[in-house]
Every structure is written in structure tokens, then in C-alpha cells.
Amino acid sequence: MNPNVEHLECSLEGRIYPADRAWRLSEAGRPLLVRYRLDAIRSSVDRDRIAARAGGFWKWRELLPPGDFERVPRLGESDTPLIDLGGGLQVKDEGRLPTGSFKARGLALAVAMAREFGLDKLCLPSNGNAGAALAAYATRAGMRSLVYCPADTPRINIDETRLCGAEVVEVDGYIDDCGKLLAERAAAEGWFDVSTLKEPYRLEGKKTMGLELAAQFGWCLPEAIFYPTGGGTGLIGMWKAFAELRELGWIDGPLPKMFAVQADGCAPMVRAWEAGEEFAARWESASTCAAGIRVPQAVGDFLILRAVRESGGRAVAVSEHEIKTSWQALAREQGVLMCPEGAATHAAWQRMVADGVLQAGSRALLFNCATGLKYPLPI
Ligand SMILES: *Cc1c(COP(=O)(O)O)cnc(C)c1O
């Protein structure tokens, strides 16, 4: 464990947990957050020296939990590029990461920490990309992996996950159904469940998106960030990154408005945001081509809603037609092949500009979270 880590904290109740052992959820059944000795980091670490390092997300080691960076699993991580789409709009292309999606960030950290704690059997439920990233990093670290996924997960993800060494079980149901079935087997057979936000370290991996963005934007963040929200780990992680950076005094200016983007066919956060609720009820009969955001219920719901509200952003749902239109337009007109989840953020940005929520020309950032090549392409 990195000596900069002070302790873990329950995200709902604030109770403190020692960081020296493997935890899953807090006793309140909610995510645990890693807290750092930011005062010590502020006085001993230079932001520009970190930013200049190679190694992609592993470069942020002072703000990450592993104690031994010689032993973390590596697959050639690098910073992901910003692509300029014109009119103040940029896209961060996370499809360049190992396994082709930003799930690499979180799973690399979860696997590294599990190994530090002496665990060797990891499992999770997945809509595709998380399973693939777990399989690759677990295999890299010499550990076993087990993935439960909905039977209609994109075929390429299932095949990739198996090929990279995981046992894959296909389930007739949604990702939360997979999670319930998997929990029974995990308990019986001793698998450690690294479901998103149900252990503390995937969030720290996704946090690196916020750190990397701050450095790429010259420590002055864009006005708006559009994030395709399933479990919300990336959105919560970036918001945590921005809070840490602000406390370190490393960023200037106001924080971005966070836009949680969902699909009309699965929009539990949008429904809760519109109703002013603190928690989000399960979305029944979820359906969208954007598999990564087909998440009916999220354990970090209140953290997503809190970040969106604190930032002055919104939760926005877009239609399948809007997703496909943006997907095709960006490819045809800009040569940028997004994943459907990424295309959803473009559709949401268009809507916010059209509705006057965001001024045309303001600096906005879209997340393309996976390579478009992993999906059945629209013809
Ligand atoms: C996992 C995933 C998402 C959702 O990410 P969260 O941080 O869990 O909300 C969006 N798009 C793709 C492609 C994904 O794999």
C-alpha cells in the first residue's frame, strides 16, 4: 500500500476503515473511497514532473494506492489523446488503452491491489469491456478470472475475455442479474468480486481520467464534460480527481459541469435527477445498443447524482436514433469512429447546445470510452 494512503472512508456515512486489508463495500453497503495525505503530497510532489512522466495512468503513482509500482501489471499504457472536433468540442479517445476501453484503468488498479493483498481469484459481472480488461490484467498478473455477462453482450467481448484467460458464463438477464448469480458462486468458491464501486480501487483507476485531463488542459479544465454513465465510476472518479487536485492547489479556475449521459431505454439517473431524488430506482426492461450504459441499477447512484448537482451539470437521456445519427456523422464527417456510448455523449452535447444549456463554442469534452471496432457497426 502506498504510504500516501491515509485510510478508506464510507461514501455515505463517512466512517473510517483501515486501508491495510482488502475491503468490498462499507458496512452501510456503499462504496469505500480512498483518502490520501494530500498535505504531504502537496509539499513533496511537483505536478508538472508527474505529468511529464511516461507510463500512461501509472504515472500518477503518488495519488494511486499501490505500494510497489515495479510489480503492477502493465500492458503498454499511455495517455489517451484529445481529438479536436471543432467549435470548442474535443473527444478523449479512451479506445487507445489496452483491451480497447477505459475499463483498463480501473481493472489494472483493482488487479494490482488484489495482488498486493494476496488474492488470486477475481470475478465480476460485465456488459463486455470490464470482463475483457479484468481477464487481460488478471492473466498478466498471474491470477485467475471469472466473468458473468448477459448472453447478448457483443460477441467480440465474450470471445476476447475467454481468449485472455477468463472463464465466462453467459446469463439470460441484465448485468445486475449476473451480479446476483455471481455473488452466490463467488461466496461458495472464494472468488473476490471486483464489481464496479464494490471494491475501492477501480474508482482510483478511473480517477486517472480526471488527473490526465487536468494535465492535458494545462491545469485549467473545460467547461463541460459529457460522460456516458452506466455504473458511473468514471464520472465519480473524475469528480474525486478534481477535488483532490483542487485541494492540492494544482488546478485553476472553476470545475467542469458534469453531464451524465444515458440512453432513453435505460435512464435511471436521468429519472432520479429530474425528480430531485438522492438515490435512483432500478430501471426495468433496460434496452439500448450502447451496452456499456445498459446498467439498470448502480450502487454509486447517489455519488453520480451528487457530482452532477454539485457541478451544475445535468443528467440527459438520448434516443437510439440520436446515438446512431451521431455515430455515423462523426465517422463520415470527421473520420472519428466512436463506440455507441461515445456517440451518445455527442448527441447529448448537441441537445444541450440546441437547448441553450451550453453556449455554442464553449469548451466541452466528450468521452469515447471504447474503440468503435468492438461493436457491430451500423451500415
Ligand atoms: C463501462 C462502460 C461505460 C460506463 O462506464 P461507468 O464508469 O461504469 O459509468 C460506458 N461506455 C463503455 C464503452 C463502457 O465500457
PDB file of N, CA and C in Angstrom, residues 253-291:
ATOM      1  N   GLY A 253      -9.198  27.851 -11.714  1.00  0.00           N
ATOM      2  CA  GLY A 253     -10.479  28.109 -12.366  1.00  0.00           C
ATOM      3  C   GLY A 253     -11.592  27.198 -11.890  1.00  0.00           C
ATOM      4  N   PRO A 254     -12.804  27.412 -12.427  1.00  0.00           N
ATOM      5  CA  PRO A 254     -13.963  26.631 -11.998  1.00  0.00           C
ATOM      6  C   PRO A 254     -13.890  25.182 -12.479  1.00  0.00           C
ATOM      7  N   LEU A 255     -14.598  24.296 -11.794  1.00  0.00           N
ATOM      8  CA  LEU A 255     -14.640  22.896 -12.210  1.00  0.00           C
ATOM      9  C   LEU A 255     -15.667  22.729 -13.332  1.00  0.00           C
ATOM     10  N   PRO A 256     -15.502  21.679 -14.152  1.00  0.00           N
ATOM     11  CA  PRO A 256     -16.441  21.469 -15.267  1.00  0.00           C
ATOM     12  C   PRO A 256     -17.841  21.098 -14.770  1.00  0.00           C
ATOM     13  N   LYS A 257     -18.834  21.448 -15.576  1.00  0.00           N
ATOM     14  CA  LYS A 257     -20.177  20.906 -15.363  1.00  0.00           C
ATOM     15  C   LYS A 257     -20.157  19.460 -15.843  1.00  0.00           C
ATOM     16  N   MET A 258     -20.637  18.556 -14.999  1.00  0.00           N
ATOM     17  CA  MET A 258     -20.616  17.138 -15.356  1.00  0.00           C
ATOM     18  C   MET A 258     -21.982  16.733 -15.914  1.00  0.00           C
ATOM     19  N   PHE A 259     -21.994  16.226 -17.152  1.00  0.00           N
ATOM     20  CA  PHE A 259     -23.228  15.759 -17.786  1.00  0.00           C
ATOM     21  C   PHE A 259     -23.207  14.232 -17.814  1.00  0.00           C
ATOM     22  N   ALA A 260     -24.132  13.626 -17.074  1.00  0.00           N
ATOM     23  CA  ALA A 260     -24.254  12.164 -17.076  1.00  0.00           C
ATOM     24  C   ALA A 260     -25.174  11.788 -18.224  1.00  0.00           C
ATOM     25  N   VAL A 261     -24.630  11.082 -19.217  1.00  0.00           N
ATOM     26  CA  VAL A 261     -25.403  10.765 -20.413  1.00  0.00           C
ATOM     27  C   VAL A 261     -25.889   9.322 -20.347  1.00  0.00           C
ATOM     28  N   GLN A 262     -27.175   9.124 -20.551  1.00  0.00           N
ATOM     29  CA  GLN A 262     -27.748   7.784 -20.598  1.00  0.00           C
ATOM     30  C   GLN A 262     -28.611   7.632 -21.855  1.00  0.00           C
ATOM     31  N   ALA A 263     -29.127   6.431 -22.059  1.00  0.00           N
ATOM     32  CA  ALA A 263     -29.980   6.173 -23.225  1.00  0.00           C
ATOM     33  C   ALA A 263     -31.445   6.165 -22.774  1.00  0.00           C
ATOM     34  N   ASP A 264     -32.328   6.608 -23.654  1.00  0.00           N
ATOM     35  CA  ASP A 264     -33.764   6.602 -23.338  1.00  0.00           C
ATOM     36  C   ASP A 264     -34.227   5.254 -22.790  1.00  0.00           C
ATOM     37  N   GLY A 265     -33.611   4.173 -23.295  1.00  0.00           N
ATOM     38  CA  GLY A 265     -34.030   2.824 -22.904  1.00  0.00           C
ATOM     39  C   GLY A 265     -33.462   2.352 -21.576  1.00  0.00           C
ATOM     40  N   CYS A 266     -32.617   3.170 -20.960  1.00  0.00           N
ATOM     41  CA  CYS A 266     -32.070   2.821 -19.639  1.00  0.00           C
ATOM     42  C   CYS A 266     -31.541   4.094 -18.989  1.00  0.00           C
ATOM     43  N   ALA A 267     -32.413   4.812 -18.305  1.00  0.00           N
ATOM     44  CA  ALA A 267     -32.045   6.147 -17.818  1.00  0.00           C
ATOM     45  C   ALA A 267     -32.388   6.349 -16.344  1.00  0.00           C
ATOM     46  N   PRO A 268     -31.944   5.436 -15.466  1.00  0.00           N
ATOM     47  CA  PRO A 268     -32.297   5.590 -14.044  1.00  0.00           C
ATOM     48  C   PRO A 268     -31.759   6.885 -13.424  1.00  0.00           C
ATOM     49  N   MET A 269     -30.580   7.336 -13.855  1.00  0.00           N
ATOM     50  CA  MET A 269     -30.011   8.564 -13.262  1.00  0.00           C
ATOM     51  C   MET A 269     -30.774   9.798 -13.736  1.00  0.00           C
ATOM     52  N   VAL A 270     -31.196   9.778 -14.990  1.00  0.00           N
ATOM     53  CA  VAL A 270     -31.942  10.920 -15.533  1.00  0.00           C
ATOM     54  C   VAL A 270     -33.283  11.047 -14.795  1.00  0.00           C
ATOM     55  N   ARG A 271     -33.938   9.915 -14.607  1.00  0.00           N
ATOM     56  CA  ARG A 271     -35.226   9.927 -13.904  1.00  0.00           C
ATOM     57  C   ARG A 271     -35.041  10.456 -12.480  1.00  0.00           C
ATOM     58  N   ALA A 272     -34.003  10.003 -11.791  1.00  0.00           N
ATOM     59  CA  ALA A 272     -33.775  10.440 -10.410  1.00  0.00           C
ATOM     60  C   ALA A 272     -33.354  11.913 -10.364  1.00  0.00           C
ATOM     61  N   TRP A 273     -32.539  12.323 -11.319  1.00  0.00           N
ATOM     62  CA  TRP A 273     -32.082  13.720 -11.352  1.00  0.00           C
ATOM     63  C   TRP A 273     -33.277  14.650 -11.565  1.00  0.00           C
ATOM     64  N   GLU A 274     -34.144  14.257 -12.518  1.00  0.00           N
ATOM     65  CA  GLU A 274     -35.304  15.103 -12.811  1.00  0.00           C
ATOM     66  C   GLU A 274     -36.260  15.178 -11.629  1.00  0.00           C
ATOM     67  N   ALA A 275     -36.360  14.073 -10.881  1.00  0.00           N
ATOM     68  CA  ALA A 275     -37.285  14.046  -9.740  1.00  0.00           C
ATOM     69  C   ALA A 275     -36.644  14.628  -8.480  1.00  0.00           C
ATOM     70  N   GLY A 276     -35.365  15.012  -8.562  1.00  0.00           N
ATOM     71  CA  GLY A 276     -34.695  15.565  -7.387  1.00  0.00           C
ATOM     72  C   GLY A 276     -34.406  14.523  -6.312  1.00  0.00           C
ATOM     73  N   GLU A 277     -34.336  13.246  -6.712  1.00  0.00           N
ATOM     74  CA  GLU A 277     -34.084  12.171  -5.743  1.00  0.00           C
ATOM     75  C   GLU A 277     -32.591  12.061  -5.420  1.00  0.00           C
ATOM     76  N   GLU A 278     -32.303  11.513  -4.226  1.00  0.00           N
ATOM     77  CA  GLU A 278     -30.909  11.288  -3.856  1.00  0.00           C
ATOM     78  C   GLU A 278     -30.406   9.938  -4.383  1.00  0.00           C
ATOM     79  N   PHE A 279     -31.319   8.967  -4.445  1.00  0.00           N
ATOM     80  CA  PHE A 279     -30.970   7.636  -4.945  1.00  0.00           C
ATOM     81  C   PHE A 279     -31.817   7.339  -6.186  1.00  0.00           C
ATOM     82  N   ALA A 280     -31.380   6.366  -6.993  1.00  0.00           N
ATOM     83  CA  ALA A 280     -32.091   6.058  -8.239  1.00  0.00           C
ATOM     84  C   ALA A 280     -32.690   4.655  -8.172  1.00  0.00           C
ATOM     85  N   ALA A 281     -33.979   4.544  -8.488  1.00  0.00           N
ATOM     86  CA  ALA A 281     -34.628   3.233  -8.501  1.00  0.00           C
ATOM     87  C   ALA A 281     -34.182   2.440  -9.726  1.00  0.00           C
ATOM     88  N   ARG A 282     -34.294   1.092  -9.632  1.00  0.00           N
ATOM     89  CA  ARG A 282     -33.900   0.238 -10.762  1.00  0.00           C
ATOM     90  C   ARG A 282     -34.757   0.551 -11.982  1.00  0.00           C
ATOM     91  N   TRP A 283     -34.124   0.525 -13.154  1.00  0.00           N
ATOM     92  CA  TRP A 283     -34.818   0.742 -14.428  1.00  0.00           C
ATOM     93  C   TRP A 283     -35.227  -0.622 -14.977  1.00  0.00           C
ATOM     94  N   GLU A 284     -36.511  -0.846 -15.137  1.00  0.00           N
ATOM     95  CA  GLU A 284     -36.968  -2.158 -15.615  1.00  0.00           C
ATOM     96  C   GLU A 284     -36.889  -2.230 -17.140  1.00  0.00           C
ATOM     97  N   SER A 285     -36.717  -3.423 -17.661  1.00  0.00           N
ATOM     98  CA  SER A 285     -36.690  -3.684 -19.115  1.00  0.00           C
ATOM     99  C   SER A 285     -35.712  -2.773 -19.851  1.00  0.00           C
ATOM    100  N   ALA A 286     -34.504  -2.661 -19.319  1.00  0.00           N
ATOM    101  CA  ALA A 286     -33.497  -1.790 -19.928  1.00  0.00           C
ATOM    102  C   ALA A 286     -33.137  -2.269 -21.325  1.00  0.00           C
ATOM    103  N   SER A 287     -32.965  -1.309 -22.237  1.00  0.00           N
ATOM    104  CA  SER A 287     -32.602  -1.675 -23.602  1.00  0.00           C
ATOM    105  C   SER A 287     -31.906  -0.515 -24.301  1.00  0.00           C
ATOM    106  N   THR A 288     -30.716  -0.768 -24.855  1.00  0.00           N
ATOM    107  CA  THR A 288     -30.017   0.193 -25.709  1.00  0.00           C
ATOM    108  C   THR A 288     -28.870  -0.536 -26.419  1.00  0.00           C
ATOM    109  N   CYS A 289     -28.519  -0.021 -27.605  1.00  0.00           N
ATOM    110  CA  CYS A 289     -27.375  -0.618 -28.323  1.00  0.00           C
ATOM    111  C   CYS A 289     -26.063  -0.270 -27.634  1.00  0.00           C
ATOM    112  N   ALA A 290     -26.091   0.724 -26.767  1.00  0.00           N
ATOM    113  CA  ALA A 290     -24.876   1.140 -26.064  1.00  0.00           C
ATOM    114  C   ALA A 290     -24.731   0.278 -24.805  1.00  0.00           C
ATOM    115  N   ALA A 291     -24.146  -0.915 -24.991  1.00  0.00           N
ATOM    116  CA  ALA A 291     -24.129  -1.930 -23.924  1.00  0.00           C
ATOM    117  C   ALA A 291     -23.499  -1.416 -22.631  1.00  0.00           C
TER     118      ALA A 291
END
